[in-house]
Coordinates of C-alpha atoms and ligand atoms in Angstrom, one line a residue:
M29 CA 30.5 -21.6 -49.3
Q30 CA 27.7 -19.1 -48.8
G31 CA 25.0 -19.6 -46.2
L32 CA 21.5 -20.4 -47.4
M33 CA 19.5 -17.9 -45.4
Q34 CA 17.3 -15.0 -46.7
H35 CA 19.2 -11.8 -47.2
G36 CA 16.5 -9.2 -46.3
A37 CA 18.1 -5.7 -46.7
L38 CA 18.3 -4.0 -43.3
T39 CA 16.5 -0.8 -44.1
V40 CA 14.9 1.4 -41.5
D41 CA 11.4 1.5 -43.2
K42 CA 11.0 -2.0 -41.8
I43 CA 11.3 -0.6 -38.3
I44 CA 8.2 1.6 -38.6
D45 CA 6.4 -1.2 -40.7
H46 CA 7.0 -3.5 -37.7
A47 CA 5.8 -0.9 -35.2
A48 CA 2.6 -0.2 -37.2
L49 CA 1.8 -3.9 -37.7
W50 CA 2.6 -5.3 -34.3
H51 CA 2.3 -2.2 -32.0
G52 CA 0.0 -0.1 -34.1
G53 CA -2.1 1.2 -31.2
R54 CA 0.9 2.2 -29.0
E55 CA 0.9 5.9 -28.3
V56 CA 3.4 8.6 -29.2
V57 CA 2.7 11.7 -27.1
T58 CA 4.1 15.1 -28.0
R59 CA 4.3 18.4 -26.3
S60 CA 3.5 20.2 -29.6
V61 CA 5.3 23.3 -30.6
E62 CA 1.9 25.0 -30.9
G63 CA 1.4 24.3 -27.1
P64 CA -1.0 21.5 -26.3
I65 CA -0.1 17.8 -25.6
V66 CA -1.1 15.8 -28.7
R67 CA -1.4 12.0 -29.1
T68 CA -0.9 9.7 -32.0
T69 CA 0.1 6.1 -32.5
Y70 CA 2.7 4.1 -34.5
G71 CA -0.1 3.1 -36.9
A72 CA -0.9 6.7 -37.6
I73 CA 2.7 7.7 -37.8
H74 CA 3.3 5.0 -40.4
D75 CA 0.3 6.1 -42.5
R76 CA 1.3 9.8 -42.4
A77 CA 5.0 9.0 -43.1
K78 CA 3.9 7.3 -46.3
R79 CA 1.9 10.5 -47.2
V80 CA 5.1 12.5 -46.6
S81 CA 6.9 10.2 -49.0
N82 CA 4.4 10.8 -51.7
A83 CA 4.5 14.5 -51.0
L84 CA 8.3 14.5 -51.4
L85 CA 8.1 12.5 -54.6
G86 CA 5.5 15.0 -55.9
L87 CA 8.0 17.8 -55.1
G88 CA 10.6 16.0 -57.3
I89 CA 12.7 14.6 -54.5
K90 CA 14.7 11.6 -55.7
P91 CA 16.6 8.8 -54.0
G92 CA 19.9 10.2 -52.7
D93 CA 18.6 13.8 -52.4
R94 CA 19.2 15.4 -49.1
V95 CA 16.1 16.7 -47.2
G96 CA 16.8 18.8 -44.1
T97 CA 14.9 19.0 -40.8
L98 CA 15.2 21.8 -38.3
A99 CA 13.0 20.6 -35.6
W100 CA 12.4 19.5 -32.0
N101 CA 11.5 16.0 -31.0
T102 CA 7.9 15.6 -32.1
A103 CA 5.8 12.9 -33.7
R104 CA 5.7 15.0 -36.9
H105 CA 9.5 15.1 -37.0
M106 CA 9.5 11.2 -36.8
E107 CA 6.9 11.0 -39.6
A108 CA 9.2 13.1 -41.8
W109 CA 12.3 11.0 -40.9
Y110 CA 10.6 7.8 -42.0
G111 CA 8.9 9.5 -45.0
I112 CA 12.3 10.8 -46.2
M113 CA 14.3 7.6 -45.6
G114 CA 11.6 5.2 -46.8
V115 CA 12.0 6.4 -50.4
G116 CA 15.8 6.4 -50.3
A117 CA 16.3 10.1 -49.7
V118 CA 18.7 11.3 -47.0
C119 CA 17.3 12.8 -43.8
H120 CA 19.7 15.6 -42.8
T121 CA 19.1 16.8 -39.2
L122 CA 20.2 20.4 -38.8
N123 CA 21.1 21.6 -35.4
P124 CA 19.1 24.8 -34.6
R125 CA 21.4 25.7 -31.8
L126 CA 24.1 26.6 -34.2
F127 CA 24.6 30.1 -35.5
P128 CA 22.5 30.8 -38.6
E129 CA 25.7 31.2 -40.6
Q130 CA 26.8 27.7 -39.6
I131 CA 23.3 26.3 -40.4
A132 CA 23.6 27.9 -43.8
W133 CA 27.1 26.6 -44.4
I134 CA 26.0 23.1 -43.4
A135 CA 22.8 23.1 -45.5
N136 CA 24.9 24.2 -48.5
H137 CA 27.5 21.6 -47.9
A138 CA 24.8 19.0 -47.7
G139 CA 23.0 20.4 -50.8
D140 CA 19.6 20.1 -49.1
R141 CA 16.8 20.4 -51.6
A142 CA 14.0 20.8 -49.1
I143 CA 13.8 21.6 -45.4
F144 CA 11.1 20.6 -42.9
V145 CA 11.1 23.3 -40.1
D146 CA 9.3 23.9 -36.8
L147 CA 7.5 27.2 -36.2
T148 CA 10.1 28.1 -33.7
F149 CA 12.9 28.0 -36.3
L150 CA 11.1 29.6 -39.2
P151 CA 12.9 33.0 -38.5
I152 CA 16.3 31.2 -38.9
I153 CA 15.3 29.8 -42.3
A154 CA 13.8 33.2 -43.4
G155 CA 17.1 34.8 -42.4
V156 CA 19.4 32.5 -44.5
L157 CA 17.2 31.2 -47.3
H158 CA 18.7 33.7 -49.8
H159 CA 22.1 32.0 -49.0
L160 CA 20.7 28.5 -49.8
P161 CA 20.7 28.1 -53.6
T162 CA 19.9 24.4 -53.4
V163 CA 16.8 24.7 -51.2
E164 CA 13.6 24.7 -53.3
H165 CA 11.0 23.9 -50.7
V166 CA 10.4 24.7 -47.0
V167 CA 7.7 22.7 -45.3
L168 CA 6.4 24.1 -42.0
F169 CA 5.6 21.5 -39.4
T170 CA 2.1 22.9 -38.6
D171 CA -1.5 23.1 -39.7
R172 CA -3.2 25.7 -41.9
A173 CA -4.4 27.8 -38.8
H174 CA -0.8 28.4 -37.7
M175 CA 0.7 29.2 -41.1
P176 CA 2.2 32.8 -41.2
A177 CA 0.4 35.1 -43.5
D178 CA 3.5 36.9 -44.7
F179 CA 6.5 34.7 -45.0
K180 CA 9.3 36.3 -46.9
P181 CA 13.0 35.4 -47.1
A182 CA 15.4 38.1 -46.0
G183 CA 16.8 38.4 -49.5
E184 CA 16.1 37.1 -53.0
A185 CA 16.1 33.3 -53.0
P186 CA 15.7 32.5 -56.7
N187 CA 15.3 28.7 -56.4
F188 CA 12.9 28.8 -53.5
K189 CA 9.4 27.8 -54.7
G190 CA 7.4 28.6 -51.5
L191 CA 6.5 27.8 -48.0
L192 CA 4.3 24.6 -47.6
C193 CA 2.0 23.6 -44.9
Y194 CA 2.9 20.1 -43.4
E195 CA -0.7 19.2 -42.5
D196 CA -2.0 20.2 -45.9
L197 CA 0.7 18.0 -47.6
V198 CA -0.2 15.1 -45.4
A199 CA -3.9 15.5 -46.1
E200 CA -3.5 15.9 -49.8
H201 CA -1.4 12.8 -50.5
S202 CA -2.1 9.2 -50.5
A203 CA -0.8 6.7 -47.9
D204 CA -0.1 4.2 -50.7
C205 CA 3.6 4.3 -51.3
A206 CA 6.2 1.6 -51.8
W207 CA 9.2 1.9 -49.5
G208 CA 12.6 0.3 -49.5
G209 CA 13.7 -2.0 -52.3
F210 CA 17.2 -0.5 -52.3
D211 CA 20.5 -1.7 -51.0
E212 CA 21.0 -1.6 -47.3
G213 CA 24.2 0.4 -47.7
T214 CA 22.1 3.3 -49.1
A215 CA 22.5 6.5 -47.2
A216 CA 19.6 7.2 -44.7
G217 CA 20.7 10.1 -42.6
L218 CA 23.2 12.9 -42.4
C219 CA 24.3 14.7 -39.3
Y220 CA 27.2 17.2 -39.0
T221 CA 29.5 17.2 -36.0
S222 CA 29.3 20.6 -34.3
G223 CA 32.7 21.6 -35.6
T224 CA 34.4 22.2 -32.3
T225 CA 37.6 21.8 -34.3
G226 CA 37.6 23.0 -37.9
D227 CA 34.6 23.0 -40.2
P228 CA 31.6 20.9 -39.4
K229 CA 31.9 17.4 -41.0
G230 CA 29.0 15.3 -42.2
V231 CA 28.5 11.8 -40.9
L232 CA 26.4 9.8 -43.5
Y233 CA 24.6 7.0 -41.8
S234 CA 23.4 4.1 -43.9
H235 CA 20.1 2.1 -43.5
R236 CA 22.3 -0.8 -42.4
S237 CA 24.3 1.1 -39.9
N238 CA 21.1 2.5 -38.3
F239 CA 19.4 -0.8 -38.3
L240 CA 22.4 -2.5 -36.7
H241 CA 22.7 0.4 -34.2
T242 CA 19.0 -0.2 -33.3
L243 CA 19.6 -3.9 -32.6
I244 CA 22.8 -3.1 -30.6
T245 CA 21.1 -0.5 -28.4
L246 CA 18.2 -2.9 -27.6
Q247 CA 20.5 -5.4 -25.9
P248 CA 19.8 -5.6 -22.1
D249 CA 23.2 -4.3 -21.2
V250 CA 22.9 -1.4 -23.6
M251 CA 19.6 0.5 -23.3
G252 CA 17.7 -2.7 -22.6
L253 CA 14.4 -1.3 -24.0
S254 CA 11.1 -3.2 -23.9
Q255 CA 7.6 -2.8 -25.4
K256 CA 6.5 -2.2 -21.8
D257 CA 8.7 0.9 -21.5
V258 CA 7.5 4.5 -21.8
I259 CA 10.5 6.4 -23.3
L260 CA 11.2 10.1 -23.2
P261 CA 14.1 11.1 -25.4
V262 CA 15.2 14.5 -24.2
V263 CA 18.3 14.2 -26.3
P264 CA 17.3 15.9 -29.6
M265 CA 16.8 14.1 -32.9
F266 CA 19.2 16.6 -34.3
H267 CA 21.9 15.5 -31.8
A268 CA 23.3 12.2 -33.1
N269 CA 19.8 10.8 -33.9
A270 CA 18.5 11.1 -30.4
W271 CA 20.9 8.3 -29.6
G272 CA 18.9 6.1 -31.9
V273 CA 15.7 6.2 -29.8
A274 CA 13.5 7.2 -32.8
F275 CA 14.5 3.8 -34.2
S276 CA 14.8 1.7 -31.1
A277 CA 11.5 2.8 -29.5
P278 CA 9.3 1.8 -32.5
G279 CA 11.6 -1.1 -33.1
T280 CA 10.5 -2.6 -29.7
G281 CA 7.0 -1.1 -29.5
A282 CA 7.6 1.2 -26.5
K283 CA 5.4 4.2 -25.9
M284 CA 7.2 7.4 -26.8
V285 CA 6.9 10.8 -25.1
M286 CA 8.3 13.7 -27.1
P287 CA 9.2 16.9 -25.2
G288 CA 8.9 19.3 -28.2
A289 CA 10.5 22.7 -27.5
K290 CA 10.4 22.6 -23.7
M291 CA 13.3 21.0 -21.9
D292 CA 13.4 22.9 -18.6
G293 CA 13.1 20.9 -15.3
A294 CA 9.4 21.7 -14.7
S295 CA 8.3 20.7 -18.3
I296 CA 10.3 17.5 -18.3
Y297 CA 9.0 16.6 -14.9
E298 CA 5.4 17.1 -16.0
L299 CA 5.8 14.6 -18.8
L300 CA 7.7 12.1 -16.7
D301 CA 4.9 12.3 -14.2
T302 CA 1.7 12.4 -16.2
E303 CA 2.8 10.0 -18.9
G304 CA 4.4 7.4 -16.6
V305 CA 7.8 7.6 -18.2
T306 CA 10.1 4.6 -17.4
F307 CA 13.2 5.4 -19.4
S308 CA 14.8 8.6 -20.5
A309 CA 18.0 9.8 -22.1
A310 CA 19.8 13.2 -22.0
V311 CA 23.0 15.1 -21.5
P312 CA 24.0 15.9 -17.8
T313 CA 23.0 19.5 -17.9
V314 CA 19.3 18.6 -18.6
W315 CA 19.4 16.2 -15.6
Q316 CA 20.9 18.9 -13.4
M317 CA 17.9 21.2 -14.3
L318 CA 15.5 18.4 -13.5
L319 CA 17.1 17.5 -10.2
Q320 CA 17.1 21.1 -9.2
H321 CA 13.4 21.3 -10.0
L322 CA 12.6 18.1 -8.0
K323 CA 14.5 19.5 -5.0
E324 CA 12.5 22.8 -5.1
S325 CA 9.1 21.2 -5.8
G326 CA 9.4 18.0 -3.8
G327 CA 8.4 16.0 -6.9
K328 CA 9.0 12.2 -7.0
L329 CA 9.8 9.8 -9.8
P330 CA 7.8 6.6 -9.0
N331 CA 7.7 5.3 -12.6
L332 CA 11.2 6.2 -13.9
R333 CA 13.4 3.1 -13.8
K334 CA 16.5 4.1 -15.8
V335 CA 18.2 7.1 -17.4
V336 CA 21.0 7.1 -19.9
I337 CA 23.3 10.0 -19.4
G338 CA 26.0 10.8 -22.0
G339 CA 27.4 13.4 -24.4
A340 CA 29.6 14.7 -21.6
A341 CA 31.0 13.1 -18.4
C342 CA 28.3 12.5 -15.8
P343 CA 29.2 13.9 -12.4
E344 CA 28.9 11.7 -9.3
V345 CA 26.3 14.0 -7.7
I346 CA 23.9 13.3 -10.5
I347 CA 24.4 9.5 -10.3
R348 CA 23.9 9.6 -6.5
A349 CA 20.9 11.9 -6.6
F350 CA 19.1 9.7 -9.0
Q351 CA 20.0 6.4 -7.2
E352 CA 19.8 7.5 -3.6
D353 CA 17.0 10.0 -3.6
Y354 CA 14.7 8.6 -6.4
D355 CA 15.8 5.0 -6.9
V356 CA 16.5 5.5 -10.6
E357 CA 19.4 3.6 -12.2
V358 CA 21.8 5.8 -14.1
V359 CA 23.7 4.3 -17.1
H360 CA 26.6 6.5 -18.0
A361 CA 27.3 6.3 -21.8
W362 CA 29.8 7.6 -24.2
G363 CA 29.5 8.1 -27.9
M364 CA 29.8 10.5 -30.7
T365 CA 28.1 11.5 -33.9
E366 CA 30.6 9.4 -35.8
T367 CA 29.6 6.3 -33.8
S368 CA 25.8 6.4 -34.5
P369 CA 26.3 7.3 -31.5
V370 CA 26.4 4.6 -28.8
G371 CA 30.0 3.5 -28.2
T372 CA 30.3 2.3 -24.6
L373 CA 28.0 2.1 -21.5
S374 CA 28.8 1.8 -17.8
V375 CA 26.7 -1.1 -17.0
M376 CA 27.9 -3.1 -13.9
T377 CA 29.3 -6.5 -14.7
D378 CA 28.0 -9.4 -12.6
E379 CA 31.3 -9.3 -10.6
L380 CA 31.1 -5.5 -9.9
E381 CA 27.4 -5.5 -9.0
K382 CA 28.2 -7.7 -6.0
L383 CA 30.4 -4.9 -4.5
P384 CA 28.9 -2.4 -2.1
Y385 CA 27.4 0.6 -4.0
D386 CA 30.2 3.0 -3.0
Q387 CA 32.8 0.6 -4.4
Q388 CA 30.9 0.5 -7.7
M389 CA 31.0 4.2 -8.0
P390 CA 34.5 4.5 -9.6
Y391 CA 33.2 2.2 -12.4
R392 CA 29.8 3.9 -12.7
L393 CA 31.7 7.2 -13.3
K394 CA 33.7 5.6 -16.1
Q395 CA 32.2 5.6 -19.6
G396 CA 32.1 1.8 -19.6
R397 CA 32.3 -1.2 -21.9
P398 CA 31.6 -1.6 -25.6
P399 CA 28.6 -3.7 -26.7
L400 CA 28.8 -6.5 -29.2
G401 CA 29.4 -4.8 -32.6
V402 CA 31.8 -2.2 -31.3
E403 CA 35.6 -2.7 -31.0
L404 CA 37.9 -0.4 -29.1
K405 CA 41.6 0.1 -28.8
L406 CA 44.0 2.5 -27.0
T407 CA 47.2 3.6 -28.7
D408 CA 50.0 6.0 -28.0
D409 CA 50.8 8.7 -30.5
A410 CA 52.9 6.3 -32.6
G411 CA 49.9 4.0 -33.0
Q412 CA 51.2 1.3 -30.6
R413 CA 48.5 -0.4 -28.5
L414 CA 48.5 0.4 -24.8
P415 CA 47.7 -2.0 -22.0
H416 CA 44.3 -2.2 -20.3
D417 CA 45.7 -1.4 -16.9
G418 CA 43.5 1.6 -16.0
K419 CA 46.5 3.9 -15.9
S420 CA 47.9 4.2 -19.4
F421 CA 46.4 7.2 -21.1
G422 CA 46.1 7.0 -24.9
N423 CA 44.1 7.8 -28.0
L424 CA 40.8 6.0 -28.1
K425 CA 40.1 4.4 -31.4
I426 CA 36.9 2.5 -32.5
R427 CA 35.8 0.2 -35.3
G428 CA 32.6 -1.5 -36.3
P429 CA 29.7 -1.4 -38.7
I430 CA 28.1 1.5 -36.9
I431 CA 31.2 3.7 -37.1
A432 CA 31.9 6.3 -39.8
A433 CA 34.3 5.2 -42.5
E434 CA 34.7 8.7 -44.0
Y435 CA 33.0 12.0 -43.9
F436 CA 30.5 13.3 -46.4
R437 CA 32.2 14.6 -49.6
G438 CA 35.5 13.3 -48.2
A439 CA 35.9 16.2 -45.7
G440 CA 39.1 15.7 -43.6
G441 CA 40.5 13.0 -45.9
R442 CA 41.2 9.5 -44.7
I443 CA 39.9 9.0 -41.2
L444 CA 40.7 5.3 -40.4
D445 CA 44.1 3.9 -39.4
D446 CA 45.7 0.8 -41.1
E447 CA 43.5 -1.5 -39.0
G448 CA 40.3 0.4 -39.9
F449 CA 39.9 2.1 -36.6
F450 CA 38.6 5.7 -36.3
D451 CA 40.5 8.0 -34.0
T452 CA 37.8 9.5 -31.7
G453 CA 39.9 12.5 -30.6
D454 CA 39.3 11.4 -27.0
V455 CA 42.0 10.5 -24.5
A456 CA 41.1 7.5 -22.4
T457 CA 42.2 4.6 -20.1
I458 CA 40.8 1.1 -20.1
D459 CA 41.0 -0.9 -16.8
D460 CA 41.2 -4.6 -16.2
H461 CA 37.4 -4.9 -16.0
G462 CA 37.2 -3.5 -19.5
F463 CA 35.8 -0.1 -18.4
M464 CA 36.9 2.7 -20.6
Q465 CA 37.3 6.1 -19.0
I466 CA 37.5 9.4 -21.0
T467 CA 40.2 11.4 -19.3
D468 CA 39.7 14.3 -21.7
R469 CA 39.3 15.5 -25.2
A470 CA 42.7 15.4 -26.8
K471 CA 42.4 19.2 -27.3
D472 CA 41.2 19.9 -23.7
V473 CA 43.7 17.9 -21.8
V474 CA 46.0 20.2 -19.7
K475 CA 49.6 19.5 -20.5
S476 CA 51.7 20.3 -17.5
G477 CA 55.4 19.5 -17.3
G478 CA 55.1 16.8 -20.0
E479 CA 52.3 15.0 -18.1
W480 CA 48.6 15.2 -18.8
I481 CA 46.0 16.5 -16.4
S482 CA 42.4 15.5 -17.0
S483 CA 40.2 18.7 -17.0
I484 CA 37.1 16.6 -16.8
D485 CA 38.2 14.9 -13.5
I486 CA 38.9 18.1 -11.7
E487 CA 35.7 19.8 -12.8
N488 CA 33.5 16.8 -11.8
I489 CA 35.1 16.6 -8.4
A490 CA 34.7 20.4 -7.9
L491 CA 31.1 20.1 -8.9
G492 CA 30.6 18.1 -5.8
H493 CA 31.2 21.3 -3.7
P494 CA 27.8 22.1 -2.2
K495 CA 28.0 25.7 -3.5
A496 CA 28.9 24.9 -7.1
A497 CA 26.3 25.0 -9.8
M498 CA 28.7 24.5 -12.8
T499 CA 32.4 24.1 -13.1
A500 CA 34.9 24.1 -16.0
V501 CA 38.7 23.6 -16.1
I502 CA 41.0 24.9 -18.8
G503 CA 44.7 24.9 -19.3
V504 CA 46.4 28.4 -19.4
P505 CA 49.9 29.0 -20.6
H506 CA 52.8 28.8 -18.1
P507 CA 56.4 29.6 -18.9
K508 CA 57.9 26.7 -17.0
W509 CA 55.2 24.0 -17.0
D510 CA 53.8 24.7 -20.5
E511 CA 50.2 24.8 -19.1
R512 CA 48.5 24.9 -15.7
P513 CA 44.9 24.2 -14.9
I514 CA 42.5 26.9 -13.6
L515 CA 39.0 26.2 -12.3
L516 CA 36.0 28.3 -13.3
V517 CA 33.1 28.1 -11.0
K518 CA 29.5 29.3 -11.4
L519 CA 28.0 29.4 -7.9
K520 CA 24.5 28.4 -7.0
D521 CA 22.1 31.4 -6.8
G522 CA 22.7 33.5 -3.7
E523 CA 26.0 31.7 -2.7
T524 CA 29.4 33.4 -2.1
A525 CA 32.7 31.5 -1.8
T526 CA 36.4 32.0 -1.8
K527 CA 39.1 30.5 -3.9
E528 CA 40.6 28.8 -0.8
E529 CA 37.3 27.0 0.0
F530 CA 37.4 25.3 -3.4
L531 CA 41.1 24.5 -3.3
E532 CA 40.6 23.0 0.2
F533 CA 37.7 20.9 -1.1
L534 CA 39.9 19.5 -3.8
Q535 CA 42.7 18.6 -1.4
G536 CA 43.3 14.9 -1.1
K537 CA 40.8 14.2 -4.0
I538 CA 43.3 14.9 -6.8
A539 CA 47.1 14.7 -7.1
K540 CA 48.9 17.7 -5.7
W541 CA 50.3 18.7 -9.1
W542 CA 46.8 18.6 -10.5
M543 CA 45.7 21.4 -8.1
P544 CA 44.3 24.4 -10.1
D545 CA 46.6 27.4 -10.0
D546 CA 43.5 29.7 -9.7
V547 CA 39.8 29.6 -9.1
V548 CA 37.7 32.1 -11.1
F549 CA 34.1 32.8 -10.1
V550 CA 31.9 33.5 -13.2
D551 CA 28.3 34.3 -13.8
E552 CA 27.9 32.0 -16.7
I553 CA 29.7 28.9 -18.1
P554 CA 28.8 28.8 -21.8
L555 CA 27.3 25.7 -23.4
G556 CA 27.8 24.8 -27.1
A557 CA 25.2 23.7 -29.6
T558 CA 24.9 20.2 -28.2
G559 CA 24.6 21.3 -24.6
K560 CA 28.2 20.7 -23.6
I561 CA 30.6 23.2 -21.9
D562 CA 32.1 25.2 -24.7
K563 CA 35.8 25.2 -23.8
K564 CA 36.8 26.8 -27.1
L565 CA 34.7 29.8 -26.2
I566 CA 36.0 29.9 -22.6
R567 CA 39.6 29.7 -23.8
Q568 CA 38.8 32.6 -26.3
R569 CA 37.3 34.6 -23.4
M570 CA 40.3 33.9 -21.2
K571 CA 42.9 34.6 -23.8
N572 CA 44.2 37.7 -21.9
Y573 CA 44.2 35.9 -18.6
V574 CA 47.6 35.5 -16.8
L575 CA 48.0 33.2 -13.8
P576 CA 48.1 35.1 -10.5
G577 CA 51.8 34.3 -9.6
L578 CA 52.8 35.3 -13.1
A579 CA 50.8 38.4 -13.2
A580 CA 53.1 40.2 -10.7
A581 CA 56.1 39.0 -12.6
T582 CA 54.6 40.2 -15.9
V583 CA 53.7 43.5 -14.4
A584 CA 57.3 43.9 -13.0
R585 CA 58.8 43.0 -16.4
A586 CA 56.4 45.4 -18.2
E587 CA 57.4 48.2 -15.8
E588 CA 61.1 47.4 -16.3
A589 CA 60.7 47.6 -20.1
A590 CA 58.8 50.8 -20.0
P591 CA 57.8 52.9 -17.1
E592 CA 54.3 53.0 -18.5
P593 CA 51.2 51.5 -16.8
P594 CA 51.4 47.7 -17.2
P595 CA 49.3 46.1 -19.9
P596 CA 45.7 45.9 -18.8
A597 CA 45.4 42.2 -19.2
A598 CA 48.3 41.5 -16.8
L599 CA 46.8 43.8 -14.2
A600 CA 43.3 42.6 -14.5
A601 CA 44.3 39.0 -14.0
A602 CA 46.0 39.7 -10.7
D603 CA 43.1 38.3 -8.8
G604 CA 40.2 35.9 -9.4
A605 CA 37.5 38.6 -9.2
Q606 CA 39.2 40.7 -11.8
A607 CA 39.8 37.7 -14.0
A608 CA 36.1 37.2 -13.9
R609 CA 35.7 40.6 -15.5
I610 CA 38.0 39.6 -18.4
Y611 CA 36.0 36.5 -18.8
A612 CA 32.7 38.3 -19.4
P613 CA 33.5 41.4 -21.4
E614 CA 31.2 42.8 -24.0
P615 CA 32.1 40.4 -26.8
E616 CA 34.2 42.2 -29.4
E617 CA 33.9 39.3 -31.8
P618 CA 31.3 36.6 -32.5
L619 CA 31.2 34.0 -29.8
S620 CA 33.0 31.5 -31.9
E621 CA 34.0 31.9 -35.5
P622 CA 31.1 30.8 -37.7
P623 CA 32.2 29.3 -40.9
P624 CA 31.8 31.5 -43.9
I625 CA 28.7 30.9 -46.1
P626 CA 30.0 29.2 -49.3
E627 CA 29.7 31.2 -52.5
P628 CA 27.1 29.8 -54.9
E629 CA 29.9 28.7 -57.3
V630 CA 31.3 26.5 -54.5
V631 CA 27.8 25.0 -54.0
E632 CA 27.5 24.4 -57.7
A633 CA 30.9 22.7 -57.8
L634 CA 29.8 20.5 -55.0
A635 CA 26.5 19.7 -56.8
H636 CA 28.6 18.7 -59.9
A637 CA 30.8 16.5 -57.7
D638 CA 27.7 14.9 -56.6
A639 CA 26.4 14.2 -60.0
D640 CA 29.8 12.8 -61.0
A641 CA 29.7 10.5 -58.0
E642 CA 26.2 9.3 -58.9
A643 CA 27.2 8.7 -62.5
E644 CA 30.0 6.4 -61.2
G645 CA 27.4 4.5 -59.2
A646 CA 28.7 5.7 -55.8
T647 CA 26.1 6.4 -53.2
P648 CA 25.8 10.2 -52.9
Ligands
ADP29 P1 30.7 17.3 -31.0 O1 30.4 17.7 -29.5 O2 32.2 17.2 -31.2 O3 30.0 17.9 -32.0 P2 29.4 14.8 -30.4 O4 28.2 15.4 -29.9 O5 29.5 13.7 -31.3 O6 30.3 15.8 -31.1 O7 30.3 14.6 -29.1 C1 31.2 13.5 -29.0 C2 32.2 13.8 -27.9 O8 31.5 14.1 -26.7 C3 33.1 12.6 -27.6 O9 34.1 12.5 -28.5 C4 33.5 12.9 -26.2 O10 34.6 13.8 -26.1 C5 32.3 13.6 -25.6 N1 31.5 12.7 -24.8 C6 30.4 12.0 -25.1 N2 30.0 11.3 -24.1 C7 30.8 11.5 -23.1 C8 30.9 11.0 -21.7 N3 30.0 10.2 -21.2 N4 31.9 11.4 -21.0 C9 32.8 12.3 -21.4 N5 32.8 12.8 -22.7 C10 31.8 12.4 -23.5

């Protein structure tokens, strides 16, 4: 028997409709890419988003077409999102921090027909447009006064019809446009994982999954947002949908503060302070920059009540600094592009909250518990469930209506197990309070003597050393143990330290056999396109590194084999200082292998596959 309630498709246009009708005067403040702080409201965003929809329809964009954005967090970017999604087209957020070749690969794979772009990123588009046969229109997020006089693609782009001015389009089109009216399973957004393993893969969100994710994140024990909040999403809209904030903030009527292109400590602090921000969300590296700035400037955070920190493990020093120095609650969260992205949050249970703060800390450092709507399991490699005892390491798998079922165009084949769970590629434990802890990415875990060492644990503890600015742990080959961990440290400005100082600091804080075999001091720890430590690049840079104890043996063996000078790599790795030189050579190859730009035939074949899918009635 069916229930007798209204169905009401869960489409995201209803979110901005609601914001405009019931919170129409609520402000959205942006540090504009052109410079000044600009102010608008949900009412105006709604009106302008409708005009964007009409402009897109005028350009021939149809439901299911992909429309890219290459842009910072701004009110204009939000207008474009709702304008694209409202008419059933798919908003494809491109990540400008990727190499241009990767952006081109992704735009081609998506088959974007138009791209909205910020002034900052126009040179990227100009440089790759002749490799983008599906792109017909580029809309520049600016006004007539800031339009470049002489835009020209770097090569011939036969299908490109011209550069359009966003403000002209908005002014020229009517705000009368019907939104929605399609199935809630219709695709709304497309976001590619950064491809730390293999080619980037597209996660195709539906209106329903975004709507449900919004309701999930609004729960008090998730983000707990209210119309009284002033929300600053530092996490970019191109990084897993700004963790849903561009939906949840209008969904609840909170004021929004958009940081535009400036995410350094001083710029973020200025917005937190002048706009009275109560809630913010970002990756740990952003908060480190802010805390550093506060320390130097003596700034205070009287309005800020809560920050969500995720995307990478949050170090204890950050949680303590916020709580103890500024009285700001930190919610440590875990998620991924494939999970919309919120998966778990470390919100204290009633029982844990009664413990003294120091005893809560081990739980605050974990990635936390899943909200209603998200199911988790831990399995061994054979797929058998593991106990929630806080010790058993296993593959973390996840299921629910906000989790990807497959990648765009079937990339990577089947991605769910027999029970419909998606394998996150993370290795985790779950304790008897239900707190999940990521011990590593499956590919970053250090495998030593058949046991697993968590690189994340060691680097977070080492980051507690007062001289450390950034730390990273990788496994390096070892003939007996398979792999051993080494610690890379970037020191704070002006500091010097010895390897022994760091090893002593770790004594007693980690198991003896977890102790790094070497400490290498480096000038820089590279970050990837989503602001996380790029271990793939570090491993690539350290590929000639040999552990200190082994270096002598390698040299001796090399001398035995040929009375020639030993191989330079073995010599150079004989001490940490020299290892640092291997680490930062003039790069002989690109920082990481960008995917090749598909040939136009491939793109055409993909376009045909699309048309076939549409003909069969599948959502594109
Ligand atoms: P990618 O970096 O692969 O492009 P995402 O941005 O979706 O993709 O990152 C998801 C991954 O980031 C997770 O699988 C996990 O490894 C890592 N991650 C996210 N949040 C946390 C966290 N709080 N602690 C540790 N790792 C995290």
